[in-house]
Tab-separated table of C-alpha atoms and ligand atoms in Angstrom:
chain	number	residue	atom	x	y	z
A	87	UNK	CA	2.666	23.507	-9.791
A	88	UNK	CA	2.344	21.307	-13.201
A	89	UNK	CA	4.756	18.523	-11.663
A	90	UNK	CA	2.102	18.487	-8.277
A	91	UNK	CA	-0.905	18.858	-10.686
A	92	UNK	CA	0.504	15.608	-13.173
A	93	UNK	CA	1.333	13.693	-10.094
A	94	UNK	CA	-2.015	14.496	-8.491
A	95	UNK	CA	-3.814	13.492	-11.489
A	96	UNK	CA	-1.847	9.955	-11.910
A	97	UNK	CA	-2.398	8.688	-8.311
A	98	UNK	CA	-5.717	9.751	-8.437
A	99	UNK	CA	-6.654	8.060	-11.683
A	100	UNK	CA	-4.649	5.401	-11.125
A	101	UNK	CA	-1.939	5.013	-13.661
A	102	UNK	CA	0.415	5.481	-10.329
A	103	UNK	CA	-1.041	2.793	-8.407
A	104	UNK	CA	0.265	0.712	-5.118
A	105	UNK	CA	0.020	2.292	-1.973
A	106	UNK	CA	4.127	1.773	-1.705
A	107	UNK	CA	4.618	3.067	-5.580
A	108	UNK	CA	1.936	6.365	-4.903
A	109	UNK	CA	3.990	7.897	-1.826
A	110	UNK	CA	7.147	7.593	-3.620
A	111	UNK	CA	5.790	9.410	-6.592
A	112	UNK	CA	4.228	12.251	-4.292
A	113	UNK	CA	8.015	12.399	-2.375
A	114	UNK	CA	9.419	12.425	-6.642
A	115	UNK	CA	7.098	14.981	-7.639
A	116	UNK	CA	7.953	17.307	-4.000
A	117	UNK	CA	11.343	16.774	-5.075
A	118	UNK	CA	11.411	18.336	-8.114
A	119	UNK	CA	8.843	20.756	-7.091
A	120	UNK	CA	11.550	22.230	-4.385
A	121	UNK	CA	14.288	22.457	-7.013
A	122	UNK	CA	11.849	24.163	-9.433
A	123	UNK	CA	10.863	27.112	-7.285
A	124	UNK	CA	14.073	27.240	-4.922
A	125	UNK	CA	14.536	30.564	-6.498
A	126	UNK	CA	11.531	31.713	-4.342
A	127	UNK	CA	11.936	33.534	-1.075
A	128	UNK	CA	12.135	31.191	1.951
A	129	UNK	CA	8.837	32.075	2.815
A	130	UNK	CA	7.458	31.603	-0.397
A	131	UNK	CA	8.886	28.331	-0.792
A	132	UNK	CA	7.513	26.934	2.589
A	133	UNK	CA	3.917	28.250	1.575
A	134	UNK	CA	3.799	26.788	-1.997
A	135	UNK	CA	5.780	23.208	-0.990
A	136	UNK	CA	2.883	23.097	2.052
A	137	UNK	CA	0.012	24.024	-0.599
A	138	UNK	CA	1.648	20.803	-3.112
A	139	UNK	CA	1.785	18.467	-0.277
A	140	UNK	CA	-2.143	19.259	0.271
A	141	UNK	CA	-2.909	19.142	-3.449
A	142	UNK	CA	-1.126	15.215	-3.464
A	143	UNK	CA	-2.613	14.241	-0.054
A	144	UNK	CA	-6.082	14.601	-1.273
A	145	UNK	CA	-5.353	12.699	-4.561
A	146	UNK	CA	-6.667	9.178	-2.467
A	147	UNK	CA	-7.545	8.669	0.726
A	148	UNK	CA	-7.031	5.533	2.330
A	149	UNK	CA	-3.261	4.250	1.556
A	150	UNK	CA	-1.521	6.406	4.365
A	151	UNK	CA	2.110	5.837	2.602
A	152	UNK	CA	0.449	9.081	0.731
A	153	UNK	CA	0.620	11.755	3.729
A	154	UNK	CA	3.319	10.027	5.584
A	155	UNK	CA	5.820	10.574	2.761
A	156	UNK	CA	4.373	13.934	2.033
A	157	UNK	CA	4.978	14.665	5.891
A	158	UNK	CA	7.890	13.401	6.131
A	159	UNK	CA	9.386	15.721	2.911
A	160	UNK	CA	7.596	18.459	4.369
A	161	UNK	CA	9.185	18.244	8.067
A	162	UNK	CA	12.344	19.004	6.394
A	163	UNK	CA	10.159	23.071	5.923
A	164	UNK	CA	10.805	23.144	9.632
A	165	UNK	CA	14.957	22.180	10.067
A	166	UNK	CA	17.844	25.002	9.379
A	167	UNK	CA	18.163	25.358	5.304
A	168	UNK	CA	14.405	24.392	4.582
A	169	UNK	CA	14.988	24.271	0.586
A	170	UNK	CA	17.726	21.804	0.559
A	171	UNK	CA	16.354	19.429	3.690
A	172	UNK	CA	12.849	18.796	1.878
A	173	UNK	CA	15.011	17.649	-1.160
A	174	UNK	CA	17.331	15.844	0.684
A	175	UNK	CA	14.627	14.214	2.560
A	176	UNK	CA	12.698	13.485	-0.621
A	177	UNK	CA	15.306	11.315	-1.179
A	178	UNK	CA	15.915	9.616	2.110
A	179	UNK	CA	12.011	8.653	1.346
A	180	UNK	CA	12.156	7.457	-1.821
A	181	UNK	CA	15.649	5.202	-1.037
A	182	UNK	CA	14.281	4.034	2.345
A	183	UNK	CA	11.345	2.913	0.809
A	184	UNK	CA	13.215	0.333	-1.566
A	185	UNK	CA	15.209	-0.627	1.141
A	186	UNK	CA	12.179	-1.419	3.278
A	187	UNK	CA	10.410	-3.618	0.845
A	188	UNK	CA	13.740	-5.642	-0.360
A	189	UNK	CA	14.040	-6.092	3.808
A	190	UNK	CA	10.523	-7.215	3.878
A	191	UNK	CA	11.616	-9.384	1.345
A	192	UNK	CA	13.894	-11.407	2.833
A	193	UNK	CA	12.311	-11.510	6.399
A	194	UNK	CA	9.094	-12.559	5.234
A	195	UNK	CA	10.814	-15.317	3.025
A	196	UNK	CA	11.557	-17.077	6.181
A	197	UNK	CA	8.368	-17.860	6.949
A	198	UNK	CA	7.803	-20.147	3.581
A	199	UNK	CA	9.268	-23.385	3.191
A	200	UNK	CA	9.961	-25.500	0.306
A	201	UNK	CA	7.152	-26.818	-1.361
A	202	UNK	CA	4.808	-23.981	-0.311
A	203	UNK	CA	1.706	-22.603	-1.824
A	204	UNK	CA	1.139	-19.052	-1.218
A	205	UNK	CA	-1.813	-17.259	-2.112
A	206	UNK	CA	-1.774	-13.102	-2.623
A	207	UNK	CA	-4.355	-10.375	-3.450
A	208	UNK	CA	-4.427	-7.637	-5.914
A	209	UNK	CA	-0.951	-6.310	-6.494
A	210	UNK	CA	1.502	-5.708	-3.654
A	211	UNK	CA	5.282	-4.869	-4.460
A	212	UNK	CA	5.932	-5.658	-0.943
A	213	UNK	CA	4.519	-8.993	-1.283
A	214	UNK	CA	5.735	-9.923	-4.298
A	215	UNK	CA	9.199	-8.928	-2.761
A	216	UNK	CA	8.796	-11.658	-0.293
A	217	UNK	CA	7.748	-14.191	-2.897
A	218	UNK	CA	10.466	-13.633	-5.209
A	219	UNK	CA	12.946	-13.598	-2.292
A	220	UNK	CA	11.849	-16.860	-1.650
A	221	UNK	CA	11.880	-18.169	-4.800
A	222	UNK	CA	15.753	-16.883	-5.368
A	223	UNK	CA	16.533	-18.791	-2.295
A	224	UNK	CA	15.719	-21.712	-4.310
A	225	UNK	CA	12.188	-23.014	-2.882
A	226	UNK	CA	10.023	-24.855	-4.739
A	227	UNK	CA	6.945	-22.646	-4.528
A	228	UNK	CA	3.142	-22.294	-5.963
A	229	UNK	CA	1.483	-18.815	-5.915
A	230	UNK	CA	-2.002	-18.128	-6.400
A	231	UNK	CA	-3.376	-15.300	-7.629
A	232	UNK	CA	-6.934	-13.576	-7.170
A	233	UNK	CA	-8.396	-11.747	-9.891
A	234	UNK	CA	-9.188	-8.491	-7.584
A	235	UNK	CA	-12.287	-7.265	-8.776
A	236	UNK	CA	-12.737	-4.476	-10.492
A	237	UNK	CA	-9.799	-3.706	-11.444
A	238	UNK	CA	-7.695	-7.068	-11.996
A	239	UNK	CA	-4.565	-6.147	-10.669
A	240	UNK	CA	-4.270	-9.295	-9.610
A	241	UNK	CA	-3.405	-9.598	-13.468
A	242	UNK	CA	-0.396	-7.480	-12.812
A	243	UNK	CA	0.833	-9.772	-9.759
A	244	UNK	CA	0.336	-13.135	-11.875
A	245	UNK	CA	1.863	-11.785	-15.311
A	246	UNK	CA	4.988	-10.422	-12.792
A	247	UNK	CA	5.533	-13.858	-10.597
A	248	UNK	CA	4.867	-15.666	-14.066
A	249	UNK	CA	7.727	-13.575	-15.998
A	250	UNK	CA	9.870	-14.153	-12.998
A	251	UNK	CA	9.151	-18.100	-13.527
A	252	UNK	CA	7.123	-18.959	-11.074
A	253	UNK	CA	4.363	-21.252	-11.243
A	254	UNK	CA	1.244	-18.858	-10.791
A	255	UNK	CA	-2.419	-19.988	-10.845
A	256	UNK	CA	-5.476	-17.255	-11.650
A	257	UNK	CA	-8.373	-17.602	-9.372
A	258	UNK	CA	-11.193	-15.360	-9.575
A	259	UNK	CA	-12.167	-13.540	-6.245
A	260	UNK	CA	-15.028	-16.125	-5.523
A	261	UNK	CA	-12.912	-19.332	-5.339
A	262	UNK	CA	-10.625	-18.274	-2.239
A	263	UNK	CA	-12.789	-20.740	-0.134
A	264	UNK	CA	-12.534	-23.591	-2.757
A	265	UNK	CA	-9.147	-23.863	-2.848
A	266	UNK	CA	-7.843	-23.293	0.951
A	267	UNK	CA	-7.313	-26.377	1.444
A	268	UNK	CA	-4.572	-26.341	-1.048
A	269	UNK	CA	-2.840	-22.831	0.395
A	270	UNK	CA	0.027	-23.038	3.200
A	271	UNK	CA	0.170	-19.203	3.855
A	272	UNK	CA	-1.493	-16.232	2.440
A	273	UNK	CA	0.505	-13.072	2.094
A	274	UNK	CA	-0.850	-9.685	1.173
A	275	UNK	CA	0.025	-5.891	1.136
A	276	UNK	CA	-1.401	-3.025	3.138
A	277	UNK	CA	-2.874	0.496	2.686
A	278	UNK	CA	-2.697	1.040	5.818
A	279	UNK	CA	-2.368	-0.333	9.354
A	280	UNK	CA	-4.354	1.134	12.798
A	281	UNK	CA	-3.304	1.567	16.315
A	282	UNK	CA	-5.032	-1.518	17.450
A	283	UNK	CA	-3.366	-3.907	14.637
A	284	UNK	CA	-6.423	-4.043	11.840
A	285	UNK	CA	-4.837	-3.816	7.868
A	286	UNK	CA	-6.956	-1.810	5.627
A	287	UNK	CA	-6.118	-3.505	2.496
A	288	UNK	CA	-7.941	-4.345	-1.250
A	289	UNK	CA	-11.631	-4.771	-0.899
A	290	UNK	CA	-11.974	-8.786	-0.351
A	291	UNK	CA	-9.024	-9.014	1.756
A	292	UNK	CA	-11.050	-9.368	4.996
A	293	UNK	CA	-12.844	-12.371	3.577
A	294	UNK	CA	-9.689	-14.185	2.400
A	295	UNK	CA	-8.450	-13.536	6.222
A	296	UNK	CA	-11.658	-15.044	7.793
A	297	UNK	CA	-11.269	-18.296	5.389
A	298	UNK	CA	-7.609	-18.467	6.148
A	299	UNK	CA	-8.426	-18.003	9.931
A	300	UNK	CA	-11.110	-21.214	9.442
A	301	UNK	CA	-8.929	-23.698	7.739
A	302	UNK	CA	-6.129	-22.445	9.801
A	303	UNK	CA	-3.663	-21.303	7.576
A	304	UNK	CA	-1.344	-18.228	8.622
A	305	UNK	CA	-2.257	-14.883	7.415
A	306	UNK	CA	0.144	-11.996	6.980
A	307	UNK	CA	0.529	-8.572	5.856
A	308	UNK	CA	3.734	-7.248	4.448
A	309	UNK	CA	3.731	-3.792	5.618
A	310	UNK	CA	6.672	-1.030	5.686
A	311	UNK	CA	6.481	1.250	8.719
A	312	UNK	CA	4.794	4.045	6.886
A	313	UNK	CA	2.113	2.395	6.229
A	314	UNK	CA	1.029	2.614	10.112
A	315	UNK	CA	-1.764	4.745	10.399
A	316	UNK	CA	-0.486	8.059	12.697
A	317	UNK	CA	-3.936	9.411	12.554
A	318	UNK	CA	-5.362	6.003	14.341
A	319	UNK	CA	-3.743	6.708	17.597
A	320	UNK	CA	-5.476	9.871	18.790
A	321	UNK	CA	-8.683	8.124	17.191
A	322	UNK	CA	-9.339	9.080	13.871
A	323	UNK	CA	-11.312	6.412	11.465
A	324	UNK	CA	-9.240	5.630	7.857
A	325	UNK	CA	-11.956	6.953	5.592
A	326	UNK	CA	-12.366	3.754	3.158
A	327	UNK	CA	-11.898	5.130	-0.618
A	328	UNK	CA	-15.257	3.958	-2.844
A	329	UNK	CA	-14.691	4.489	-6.792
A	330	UNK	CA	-16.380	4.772	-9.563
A	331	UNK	CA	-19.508	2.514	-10.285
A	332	UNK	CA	-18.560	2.398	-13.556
A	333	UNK	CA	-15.346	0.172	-12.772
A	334	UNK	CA	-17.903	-2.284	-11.698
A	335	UNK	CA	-20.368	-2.256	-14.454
A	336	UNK	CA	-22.732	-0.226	-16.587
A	337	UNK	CA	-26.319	-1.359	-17.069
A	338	UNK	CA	-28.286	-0.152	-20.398
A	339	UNK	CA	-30.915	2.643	-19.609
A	340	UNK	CA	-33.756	0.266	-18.128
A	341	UNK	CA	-31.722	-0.832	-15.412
A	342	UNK	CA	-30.220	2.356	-14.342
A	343	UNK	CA	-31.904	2.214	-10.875
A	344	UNK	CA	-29.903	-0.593	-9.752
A	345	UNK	CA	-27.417	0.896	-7.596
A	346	UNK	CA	-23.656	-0.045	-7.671
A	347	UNK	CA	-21.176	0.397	-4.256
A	348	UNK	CA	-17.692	0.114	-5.507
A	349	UNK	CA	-15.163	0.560	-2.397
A	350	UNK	CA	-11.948	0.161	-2.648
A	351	UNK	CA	-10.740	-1.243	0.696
A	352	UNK	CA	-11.897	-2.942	3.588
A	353	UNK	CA	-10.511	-3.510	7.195
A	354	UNK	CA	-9.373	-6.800	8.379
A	355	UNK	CA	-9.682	-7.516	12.434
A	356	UNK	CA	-6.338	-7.700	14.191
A	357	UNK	CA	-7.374	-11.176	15.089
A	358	UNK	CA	-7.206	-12.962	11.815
A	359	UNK	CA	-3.961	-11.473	10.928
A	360	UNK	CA	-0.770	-14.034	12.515
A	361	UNK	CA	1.832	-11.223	11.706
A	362	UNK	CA	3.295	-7.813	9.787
A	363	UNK	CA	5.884	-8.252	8.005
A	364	UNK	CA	8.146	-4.580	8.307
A	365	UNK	CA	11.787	-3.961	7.400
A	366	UNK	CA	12.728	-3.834	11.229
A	367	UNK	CA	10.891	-7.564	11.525
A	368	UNK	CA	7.792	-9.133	12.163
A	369	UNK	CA	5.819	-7.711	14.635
A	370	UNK	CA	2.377	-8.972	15.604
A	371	UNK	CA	-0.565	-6.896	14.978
A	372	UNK	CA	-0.897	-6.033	18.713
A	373	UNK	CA	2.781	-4.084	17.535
A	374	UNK	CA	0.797	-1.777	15.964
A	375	UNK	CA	0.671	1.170	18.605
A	376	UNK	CA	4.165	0.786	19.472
A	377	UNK	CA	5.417	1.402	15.660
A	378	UNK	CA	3.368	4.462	15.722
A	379	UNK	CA	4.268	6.018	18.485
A	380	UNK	CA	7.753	5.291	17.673
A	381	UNK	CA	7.902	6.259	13.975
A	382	UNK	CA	5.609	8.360	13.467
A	383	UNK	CA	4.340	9.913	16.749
A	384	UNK	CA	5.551	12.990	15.947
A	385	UNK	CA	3.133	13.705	12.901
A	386	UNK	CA	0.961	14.214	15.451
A	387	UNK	CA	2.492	16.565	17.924
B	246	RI2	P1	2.308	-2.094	-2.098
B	246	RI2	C1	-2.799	-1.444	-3.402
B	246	RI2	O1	-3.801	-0.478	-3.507
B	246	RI2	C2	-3.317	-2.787	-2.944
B	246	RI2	O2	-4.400	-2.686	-2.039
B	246	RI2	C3	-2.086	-3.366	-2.303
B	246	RI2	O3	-2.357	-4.444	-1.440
B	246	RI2	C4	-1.568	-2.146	-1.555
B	246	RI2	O4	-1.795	-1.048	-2.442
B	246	RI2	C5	-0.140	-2.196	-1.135
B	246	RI2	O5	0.705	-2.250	-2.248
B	246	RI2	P2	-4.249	0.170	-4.934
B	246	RI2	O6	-3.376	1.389	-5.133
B	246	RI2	O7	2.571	-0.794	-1.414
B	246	RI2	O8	-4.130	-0.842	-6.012
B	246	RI2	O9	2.799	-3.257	-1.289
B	246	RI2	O10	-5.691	0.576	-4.700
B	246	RI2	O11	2.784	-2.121	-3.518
């Protein structure tokens, strides 16, 4: 259980991050968690792979990439030769998922011109594969970046564009409104998507929606299928992940009554957002249900 118990720990503190990036690392960590008790009876095997996928579900709760690639491993418990399917499937996760987000990529690239100037939130390898795909096809394009308070990753997506050579520009969170007027399309990633087309996404992401939706500029997610929400179609709520205070602030001793709220995520309407970007094409948000049912429908049956 050590490789389910490092895992665990990572996503849940963080140094695995990226809803894409955690489900991948649950899907690594099944893998080698199979071939490490595959001596096991059959029986055995099935109970302790089922107990791991629990353990890794409940490191975070709101990016669903997290139990749908721990379902999907685990649905391989149920086929003919249970050991070798879950590994095999492991796999199939892990490539399919860098697949998806180079497919993303170039779909989503289509929808920015030359001269464009794209602004992104927090960190989003699916994202950043569409504005790097972009910029490969030659267009001449700005990016700006948001700060993402607490934790700054959108550090990680400006030092990555920048290193690429791309022209970034740091904003902090607050100055989204301010400079609008200078954005042609906003792109960001997704935690999660519901049954009736909302994106749970980084905390702040709702607000940069309803400015985008003002000074009409487009609005989309870039989303691979399994981050559709299963649970959201027989009416389950995404529980929204809230952190530590402490990544907020600390206030000396006198001011310890002031409380701090630190969640992670937040839900953007269905409304505000013009499309999803997936690796089978961009659907609009009213797609939502359909992907489910079609994908993923049978995590709930
Ligand atoms: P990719 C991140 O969550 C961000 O909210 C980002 O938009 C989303 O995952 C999707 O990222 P966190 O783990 O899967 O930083 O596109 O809380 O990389």
């Amino acid at each position: 259980m050590e490789i389910i118990k490092e895992t665990y720990e990572k996503i849940k503190n963080m140094e695995i991050r990226g809803a894409g990036r955690i489900g991948r690392a649950a899907a690594k960590a099944l893998k080698e968690y199979a071939i490490k008790i595959s001596h096991l009876s059959e029986e055995e095997f099935i109970k302790k792979m089922k107990e791991a996928g629990n353990l890794l579900i409940s490191a975070r709760p709101t990016a669903v990439s997290l139990p749908n690639a721990v379902k999907y491993v685990l649905k391989g418990l149920n086929e003919d030769n249970p050991k070798e399917r879950a590994i095999e499937r492991a796999d199939e996760f892990i490539e399919s998922s860098l697949k998806a987000i180079e497919k993303i990529g170039k779909y989503g690239a289509n929808r920015i011109k030359d001269g464009y100037t794209i602004l992104t939130h927090c960190n989003s390898e699916a994202a950043i594969s569409v504005i790097k795909t972009a910029y490969d096809e030659g267009k001449d394009i700005k990016v700006f970046c948001t700060e993402t308070r607490p934790r700054n990753q959108g550090y990680i997506t400006a030092k990555t564009l920048y290193d690429y050579g791309i022209d970034v520009t740091l904003i902090v969170d607050s100055a989204v409104r301010y400079f609008m007027r200078d954005i042609d399309i906003v792109i960001v990633g997704a935690d999660a998507i519901t049954a009736n087309g909302c994106l749970v996404n980084k905390i702040g992401t709702s607000q940069i929606a309803l400015i985008a939706n003002e000074s009409r500029v487009p609005f989309l997610t870039a989303a691979e299928t399994y981050k559709f929400h299963p649970k959201t179609i027989v009416g389950e709520l995404i529980e929204i992940e809230e952190r530590d205070p402490e990544e907020v602030t600390t206030f000396e001793d006198k001011y310890k009554g002031i409380k701090i709220r630190n969640p992670a995520f937040d839900v953007t309407p269905a409304k505000y957002i013009d499309a999803i970007i997936t690796e089978i094409g961009l659907i609009p948000p009213q797609g939502a249900w359909y992907i489910i049912e079609k994908y993923f429908g049978w995590l709930e049956k």
